[in-house]
GROMACS .gro file of C-alpha atoms in nm:
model
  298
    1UNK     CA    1  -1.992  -0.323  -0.268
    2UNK     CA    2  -1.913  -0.207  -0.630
    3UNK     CA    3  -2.189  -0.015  -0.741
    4UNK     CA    4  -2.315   0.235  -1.059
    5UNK     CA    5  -2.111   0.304  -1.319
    6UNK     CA    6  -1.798   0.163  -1.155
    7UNK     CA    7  -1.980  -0.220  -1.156
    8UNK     CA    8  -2.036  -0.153  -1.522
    9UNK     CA    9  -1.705  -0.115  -1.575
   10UNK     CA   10  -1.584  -0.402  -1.426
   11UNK     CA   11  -1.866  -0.576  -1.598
   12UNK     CA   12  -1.701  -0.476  -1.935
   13UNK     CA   13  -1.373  -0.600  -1.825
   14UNK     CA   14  -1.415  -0.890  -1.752
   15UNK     CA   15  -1.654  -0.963  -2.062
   16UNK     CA   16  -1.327  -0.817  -2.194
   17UNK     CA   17  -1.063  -1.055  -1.991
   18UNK     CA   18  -0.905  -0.758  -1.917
   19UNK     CA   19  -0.676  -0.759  -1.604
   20UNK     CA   20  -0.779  -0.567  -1.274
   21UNK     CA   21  -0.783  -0.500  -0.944
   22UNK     CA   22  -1.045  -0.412  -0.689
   23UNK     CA   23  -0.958  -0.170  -0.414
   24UNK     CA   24  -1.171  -0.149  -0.148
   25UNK     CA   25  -1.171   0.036   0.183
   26UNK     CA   26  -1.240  -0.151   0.472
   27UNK     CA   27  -1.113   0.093   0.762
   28UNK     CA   28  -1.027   0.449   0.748
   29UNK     CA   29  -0.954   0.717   1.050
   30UNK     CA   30  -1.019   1.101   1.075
   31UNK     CA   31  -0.902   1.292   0.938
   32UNK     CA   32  -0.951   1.169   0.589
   33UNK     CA   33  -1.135   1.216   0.304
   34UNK     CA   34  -1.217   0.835   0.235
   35UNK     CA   35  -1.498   0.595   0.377
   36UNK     CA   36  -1.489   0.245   0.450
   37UNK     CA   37  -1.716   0.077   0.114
   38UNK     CA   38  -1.556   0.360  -0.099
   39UNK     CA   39  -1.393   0.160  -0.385
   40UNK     CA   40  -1.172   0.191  -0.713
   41UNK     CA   41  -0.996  -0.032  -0.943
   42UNK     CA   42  -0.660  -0.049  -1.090
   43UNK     CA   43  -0.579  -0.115  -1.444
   44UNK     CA   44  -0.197  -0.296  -1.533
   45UNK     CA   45  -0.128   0.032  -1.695
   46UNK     CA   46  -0.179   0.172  -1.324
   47UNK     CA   47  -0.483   0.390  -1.422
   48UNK     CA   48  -0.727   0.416  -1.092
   49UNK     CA   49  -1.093   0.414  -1.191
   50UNK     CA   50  -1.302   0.521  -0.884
   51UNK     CA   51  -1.218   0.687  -0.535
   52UNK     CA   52  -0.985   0.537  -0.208
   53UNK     CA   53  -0.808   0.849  -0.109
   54UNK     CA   54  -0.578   1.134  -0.254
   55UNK     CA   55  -0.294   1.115  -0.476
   56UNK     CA   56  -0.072   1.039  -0.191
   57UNK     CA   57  -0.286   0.718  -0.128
   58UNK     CA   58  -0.330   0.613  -0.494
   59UNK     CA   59   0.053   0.589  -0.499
   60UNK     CA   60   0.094   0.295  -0.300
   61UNK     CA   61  -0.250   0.194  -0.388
   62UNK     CA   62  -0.115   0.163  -0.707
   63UNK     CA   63   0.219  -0.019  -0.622
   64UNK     CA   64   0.039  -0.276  -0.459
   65UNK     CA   65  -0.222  -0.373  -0.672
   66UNK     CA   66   0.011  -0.437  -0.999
   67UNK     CA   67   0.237  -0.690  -0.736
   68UNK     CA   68  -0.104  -0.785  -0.637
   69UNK     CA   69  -0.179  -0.877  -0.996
   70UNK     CA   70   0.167  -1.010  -1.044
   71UNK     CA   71   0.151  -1.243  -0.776
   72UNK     CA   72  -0.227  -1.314  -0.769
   73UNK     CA   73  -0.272  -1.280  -0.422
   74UNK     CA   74  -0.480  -1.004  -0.249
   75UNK     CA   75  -0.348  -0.748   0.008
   76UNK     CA   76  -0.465  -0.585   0.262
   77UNK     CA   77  -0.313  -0.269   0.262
   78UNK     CA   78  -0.257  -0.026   0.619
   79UNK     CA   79  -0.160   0.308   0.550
   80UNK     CA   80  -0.037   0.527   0.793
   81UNK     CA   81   0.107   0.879   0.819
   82UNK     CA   82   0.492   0.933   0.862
   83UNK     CA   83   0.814   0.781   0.793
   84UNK     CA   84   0.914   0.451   0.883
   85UNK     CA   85   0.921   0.232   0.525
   86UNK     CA   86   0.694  -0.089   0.498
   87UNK     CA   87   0.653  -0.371   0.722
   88UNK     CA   88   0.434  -0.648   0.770
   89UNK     CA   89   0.175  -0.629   1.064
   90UNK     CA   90   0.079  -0.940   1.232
   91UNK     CA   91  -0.180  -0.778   1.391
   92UNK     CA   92  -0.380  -0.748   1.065
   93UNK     CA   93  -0.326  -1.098   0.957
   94UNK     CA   94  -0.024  -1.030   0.746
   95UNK     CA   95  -0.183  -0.668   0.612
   96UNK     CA   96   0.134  -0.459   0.439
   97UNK     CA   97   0.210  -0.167   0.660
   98UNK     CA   98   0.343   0.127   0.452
   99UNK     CA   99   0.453   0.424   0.631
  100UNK     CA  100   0.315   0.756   0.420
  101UNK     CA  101   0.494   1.054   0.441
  102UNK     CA  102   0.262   1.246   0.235
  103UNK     CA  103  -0.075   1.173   0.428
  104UNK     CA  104  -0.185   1.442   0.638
  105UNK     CA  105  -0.380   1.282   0.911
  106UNK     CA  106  -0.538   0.920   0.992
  107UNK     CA  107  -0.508   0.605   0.846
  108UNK     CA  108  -0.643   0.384   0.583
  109UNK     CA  109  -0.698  -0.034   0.521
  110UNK     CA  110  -0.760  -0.100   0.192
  111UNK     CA  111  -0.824  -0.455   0.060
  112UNK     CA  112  -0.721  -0.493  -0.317
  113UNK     CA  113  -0.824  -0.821  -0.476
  114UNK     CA  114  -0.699  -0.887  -0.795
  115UNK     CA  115  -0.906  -1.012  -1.106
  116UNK     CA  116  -0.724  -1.204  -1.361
  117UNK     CA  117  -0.914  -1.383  -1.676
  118UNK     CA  118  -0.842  -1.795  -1.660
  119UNK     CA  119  -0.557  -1.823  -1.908
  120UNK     CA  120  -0.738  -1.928  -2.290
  121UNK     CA  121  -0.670  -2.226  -2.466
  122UNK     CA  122  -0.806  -2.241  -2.862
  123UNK     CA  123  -0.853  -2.645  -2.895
  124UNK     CA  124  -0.907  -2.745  -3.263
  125UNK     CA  125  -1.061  -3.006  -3.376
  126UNK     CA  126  -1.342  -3.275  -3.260
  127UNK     CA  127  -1.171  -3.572  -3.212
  128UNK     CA  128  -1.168  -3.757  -2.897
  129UNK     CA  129  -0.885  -3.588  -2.835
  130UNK     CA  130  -0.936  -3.288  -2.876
  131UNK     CA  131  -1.309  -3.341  -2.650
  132UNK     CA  132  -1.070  -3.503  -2.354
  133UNK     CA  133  -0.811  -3.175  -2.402
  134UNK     CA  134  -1.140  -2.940  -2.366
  135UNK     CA  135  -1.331  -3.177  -2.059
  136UNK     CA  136  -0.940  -3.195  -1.874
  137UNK     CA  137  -0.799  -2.815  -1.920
  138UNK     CA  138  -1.186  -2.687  -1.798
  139UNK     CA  139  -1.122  -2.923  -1.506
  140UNK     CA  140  -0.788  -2.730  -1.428
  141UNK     CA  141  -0.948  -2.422  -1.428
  142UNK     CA  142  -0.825  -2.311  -1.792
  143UNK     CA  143  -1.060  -2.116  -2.035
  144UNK     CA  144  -1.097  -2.388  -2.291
  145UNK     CA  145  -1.289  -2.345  -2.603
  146UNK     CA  146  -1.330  -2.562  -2.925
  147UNK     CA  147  -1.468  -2.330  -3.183
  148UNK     CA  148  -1.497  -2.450  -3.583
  149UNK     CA  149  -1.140  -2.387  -3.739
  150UNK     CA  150  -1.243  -2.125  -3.994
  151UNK     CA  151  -1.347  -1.891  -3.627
  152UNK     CA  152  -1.046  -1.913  -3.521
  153UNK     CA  153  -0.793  -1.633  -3.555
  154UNK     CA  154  -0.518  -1.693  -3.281
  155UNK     CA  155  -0.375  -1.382  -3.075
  156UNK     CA  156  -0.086  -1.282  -2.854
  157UNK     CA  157  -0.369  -1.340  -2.539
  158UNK     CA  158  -0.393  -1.706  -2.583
  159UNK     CA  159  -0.229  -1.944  -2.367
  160UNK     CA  160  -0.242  -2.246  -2.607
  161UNK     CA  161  -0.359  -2.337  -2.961
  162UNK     CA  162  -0.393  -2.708  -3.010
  163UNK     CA  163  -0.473  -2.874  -3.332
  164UNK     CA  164  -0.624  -3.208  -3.312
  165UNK     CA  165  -0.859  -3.218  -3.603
  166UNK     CA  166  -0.685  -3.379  -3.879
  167UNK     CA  167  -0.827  -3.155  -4.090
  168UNK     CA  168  -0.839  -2.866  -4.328
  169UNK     CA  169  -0.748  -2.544  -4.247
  170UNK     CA  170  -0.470  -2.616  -3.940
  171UNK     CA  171  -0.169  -2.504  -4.134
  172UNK     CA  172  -0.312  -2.146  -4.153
  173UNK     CA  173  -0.443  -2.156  -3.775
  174UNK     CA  174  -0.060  -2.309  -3.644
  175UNK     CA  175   0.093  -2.048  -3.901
  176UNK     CA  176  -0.118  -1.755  -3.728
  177UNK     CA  177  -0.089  -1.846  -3.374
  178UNK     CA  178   0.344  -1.884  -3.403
  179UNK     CA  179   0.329  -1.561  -3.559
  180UNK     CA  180   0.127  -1.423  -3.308
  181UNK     CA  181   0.364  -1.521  -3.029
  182UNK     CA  182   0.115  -1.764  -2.847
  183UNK     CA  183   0.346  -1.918  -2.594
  184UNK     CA  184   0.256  -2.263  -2.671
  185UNK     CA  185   0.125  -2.434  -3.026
  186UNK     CA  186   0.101  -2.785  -3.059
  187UNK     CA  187  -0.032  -3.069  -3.341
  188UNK     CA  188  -0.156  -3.414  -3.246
  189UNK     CA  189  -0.021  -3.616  -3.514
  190UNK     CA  190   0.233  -3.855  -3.571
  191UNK     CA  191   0.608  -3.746  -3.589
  192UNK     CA  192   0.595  -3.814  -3.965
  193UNK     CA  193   0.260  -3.646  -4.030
  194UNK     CA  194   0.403  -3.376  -3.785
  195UNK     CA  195   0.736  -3.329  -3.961
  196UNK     CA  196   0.515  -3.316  -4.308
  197UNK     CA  197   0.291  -3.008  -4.174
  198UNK     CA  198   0.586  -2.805  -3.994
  199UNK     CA  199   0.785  -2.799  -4.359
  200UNK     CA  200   0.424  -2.694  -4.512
  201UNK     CA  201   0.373  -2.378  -4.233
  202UNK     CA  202   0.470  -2.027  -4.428
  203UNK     CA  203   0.616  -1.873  -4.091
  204UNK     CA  204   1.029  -1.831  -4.045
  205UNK     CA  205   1.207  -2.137  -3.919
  206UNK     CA  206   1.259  -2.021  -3.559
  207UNK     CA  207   0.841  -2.017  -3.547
  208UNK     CA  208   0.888  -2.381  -3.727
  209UNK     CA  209   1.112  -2.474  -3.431
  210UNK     CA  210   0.814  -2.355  -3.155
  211UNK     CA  211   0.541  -2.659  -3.286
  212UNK     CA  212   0.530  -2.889  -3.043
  213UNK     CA  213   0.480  -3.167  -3.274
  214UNK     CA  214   0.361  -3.512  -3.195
  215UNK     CA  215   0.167  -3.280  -2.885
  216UNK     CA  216   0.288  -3.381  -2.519
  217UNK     CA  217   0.489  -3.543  -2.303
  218UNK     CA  218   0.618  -3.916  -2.430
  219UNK     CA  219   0.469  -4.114  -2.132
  220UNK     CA  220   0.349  -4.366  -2.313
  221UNK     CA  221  -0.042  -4.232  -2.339
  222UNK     CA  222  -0.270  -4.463  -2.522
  223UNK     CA  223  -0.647  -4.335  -2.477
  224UNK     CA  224  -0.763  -4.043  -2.539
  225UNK     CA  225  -0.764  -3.910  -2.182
  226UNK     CA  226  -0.411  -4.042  -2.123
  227UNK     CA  227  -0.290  -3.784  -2.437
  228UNK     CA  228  -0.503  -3.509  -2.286
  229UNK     CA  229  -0.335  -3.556  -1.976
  230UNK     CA  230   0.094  -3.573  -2.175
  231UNK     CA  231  -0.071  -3.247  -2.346
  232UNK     CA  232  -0.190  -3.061  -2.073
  233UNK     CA  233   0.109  -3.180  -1.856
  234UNK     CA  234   0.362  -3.005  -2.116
  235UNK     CA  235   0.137  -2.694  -2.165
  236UNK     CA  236   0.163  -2.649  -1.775
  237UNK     CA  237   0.513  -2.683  -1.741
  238UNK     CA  238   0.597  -2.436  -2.059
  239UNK     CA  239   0.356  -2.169  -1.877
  240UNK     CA  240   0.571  -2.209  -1.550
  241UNK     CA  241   0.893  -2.198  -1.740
  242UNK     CA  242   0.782  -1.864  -1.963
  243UNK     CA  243   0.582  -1.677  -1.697
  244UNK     CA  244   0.401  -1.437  -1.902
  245UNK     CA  245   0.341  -1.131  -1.624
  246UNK     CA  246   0.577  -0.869  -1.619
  247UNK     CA  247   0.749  -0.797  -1.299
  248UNK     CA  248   0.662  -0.445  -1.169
  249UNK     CA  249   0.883  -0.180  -1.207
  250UNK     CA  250   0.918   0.064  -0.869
  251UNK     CA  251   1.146   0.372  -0.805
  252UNK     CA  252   1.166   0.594  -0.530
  253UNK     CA  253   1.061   0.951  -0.500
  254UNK     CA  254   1.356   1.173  -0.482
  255UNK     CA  255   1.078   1.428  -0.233
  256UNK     CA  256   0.923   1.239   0.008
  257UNK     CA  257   1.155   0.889  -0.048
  258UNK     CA  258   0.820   0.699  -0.127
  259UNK     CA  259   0.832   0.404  -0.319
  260UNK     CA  260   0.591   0.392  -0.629
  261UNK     CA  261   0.531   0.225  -0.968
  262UNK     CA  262   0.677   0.347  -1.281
  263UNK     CA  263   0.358   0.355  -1.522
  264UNK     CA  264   0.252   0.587  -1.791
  265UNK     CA  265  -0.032   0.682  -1.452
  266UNK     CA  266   0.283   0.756  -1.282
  267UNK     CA  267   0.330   1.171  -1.205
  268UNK     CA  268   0.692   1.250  -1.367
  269UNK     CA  269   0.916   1.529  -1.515
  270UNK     CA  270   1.126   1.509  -1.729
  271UNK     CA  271   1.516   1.662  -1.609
  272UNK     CA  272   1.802   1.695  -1.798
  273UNK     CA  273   1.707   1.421  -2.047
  274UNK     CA  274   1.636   1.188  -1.781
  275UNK     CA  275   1.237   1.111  -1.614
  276UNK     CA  276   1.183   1.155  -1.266
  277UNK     CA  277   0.872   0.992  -1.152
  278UNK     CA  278   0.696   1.126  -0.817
  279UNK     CA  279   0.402   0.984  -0.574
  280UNK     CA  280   0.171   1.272  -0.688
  281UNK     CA  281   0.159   1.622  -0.849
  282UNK     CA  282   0.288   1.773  -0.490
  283UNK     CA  283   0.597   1.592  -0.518
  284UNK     CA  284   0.641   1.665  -0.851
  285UNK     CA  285   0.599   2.024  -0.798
  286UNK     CA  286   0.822   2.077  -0.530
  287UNK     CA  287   1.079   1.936  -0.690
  288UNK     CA  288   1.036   2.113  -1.037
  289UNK     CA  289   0.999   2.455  -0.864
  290UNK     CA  290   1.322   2.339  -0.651
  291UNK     CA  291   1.514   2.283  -0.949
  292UNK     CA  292   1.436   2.588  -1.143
  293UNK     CA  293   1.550   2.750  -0.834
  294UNK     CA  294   1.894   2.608  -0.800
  295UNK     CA  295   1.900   2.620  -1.217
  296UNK     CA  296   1.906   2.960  -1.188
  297UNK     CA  297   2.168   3.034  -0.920
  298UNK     CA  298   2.412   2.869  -1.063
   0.00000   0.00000   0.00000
């Protein structure tokens, strides 16, 4: 259990909608430092808040908690000392098996359950409409708010802006959220009224190009539910077409051949113009004070 300062952190992040991970230990054998309810958690910049073993643990900890957050899907995580690469362990119910050369002794399970914020989608207006869009993407487990259109200032963290207010004020809302790069932005309106406030919007014509304008899918939706539902339907598929989570970048330590995630958390050097990224500050020393050794024999 998450407990102290380290529950008010992840208090603040998700009040933030910040992206994280919780890494738990559920198993750990002597020698080692760690106990089973010791915990940490994992920011996508690979920072580790918190305590679940040495630097040669918080490398793979690390690894597998931003493919965690890539993927969604919690991990139980067996670490064990020695060489042998990674392999899946039936015996744990699927837990990842990765073979650590730098551990000195025992073993460690950690579970690492990630924490994502429901994607956000900024719903203008208060026609029945935009109420069915609000009632329908809640019911799909989407962060849906309708706030009054002179609160809202789109940003690169929404999933959706939809304008369905008919209104004042939605040229400079559509105009900020293109510009802001949220993925989709979409005006109910007819394809004349439509084609009259995309000409009107002071962003580039590329951004013009990005309104989805009359909003959904043409299936022939006559109440308002039935539009909710052509909306919703074309938001979804955009969002599985343009997956916004960045794939996570690995190398392997040139030391101990670990594989590890390439974050600004990540121990490096840099050699001969070029970074070299380690598992920990071991690694990394080795291999600087082997280098300056062979620098200067040759």
């Amino acid at each position: 259990m998450i407990k102290g300062e380290l529950s008010e952190r992840v208090a603040r992040l998700v009040e933030d909608r910040t992206p994280f991970v919780v890494a738990t230990v559920v198993g750990a054998r002597r020698p080692t430092s760690v106990r089973p309810g010791d915990t940490a958690v994992v920011l996508v910049d690979g920072t580790i808040e918190g305590f679940v073993g040495g630097a040669c643990a918080e490398s793979s900890v690390r690894l597998y908690s931003l493919r965690a957050l890539e993927t969604g899907e919690p991990v139980l995580l067996r670490l064990v000392p020695g060489e042998g690469g990674t392999e899946a362990d039936e015996s744990l119910d699927d837990a990842v098996v990765e073979h650590n050369p730098c551990l000195s002794g025992g073993a460690l399970e950690i579970f690492l359950e990630p924490h994502s914020p429901a994607a956000r989608i900024v719903i203008i207006g208060s026609s029945p409409i935009a109420v069915a869009v609000e009632r329908l993407a809640r019911a799909a487990g989407y962060d849906a708010v309708r706030p009054a259109v002179e609160e809202v200032h789109p940003g690169s963290g929404d999933a959706a802006v939809i304008v369905a207010s008919h209104g004042s004020g939605e040229e400079r809302v559509l105009s900020e959220a293109l510009t802001a790069g949220v993925p989709y932005v979409a005006l109910v309106a007819s394809a004349t009224r439509g084609a009259a406030v995309r000409a009107e919007l002071e962003v580039p014509d590329e951004l013009r190009a990005q309104l989805r304008t009359p909003a959904g899918f043409p299936i022939g939706a006559r109440t308002a539910d039935e539009i909710a539902i052509s909306i919703l339907a074309e938001l979804v598929a955009n969002r599985h077409a343009q997956p916004g989570r960045r794939a996570v970048v690995s190398n392997i330590d040139p030391v101990c051949g670990m594989e590890l995630a390439v974050t600004a958390s990540t121990p490096s050097l840099e050699i001969d113009g070029q970074r070299v990224f380690f598992c920990g500050a071991g690694c990394r020393d080795s291999y600087a004070e082997r280098h300056a050794r062979h620098g200067a024999s040759s």
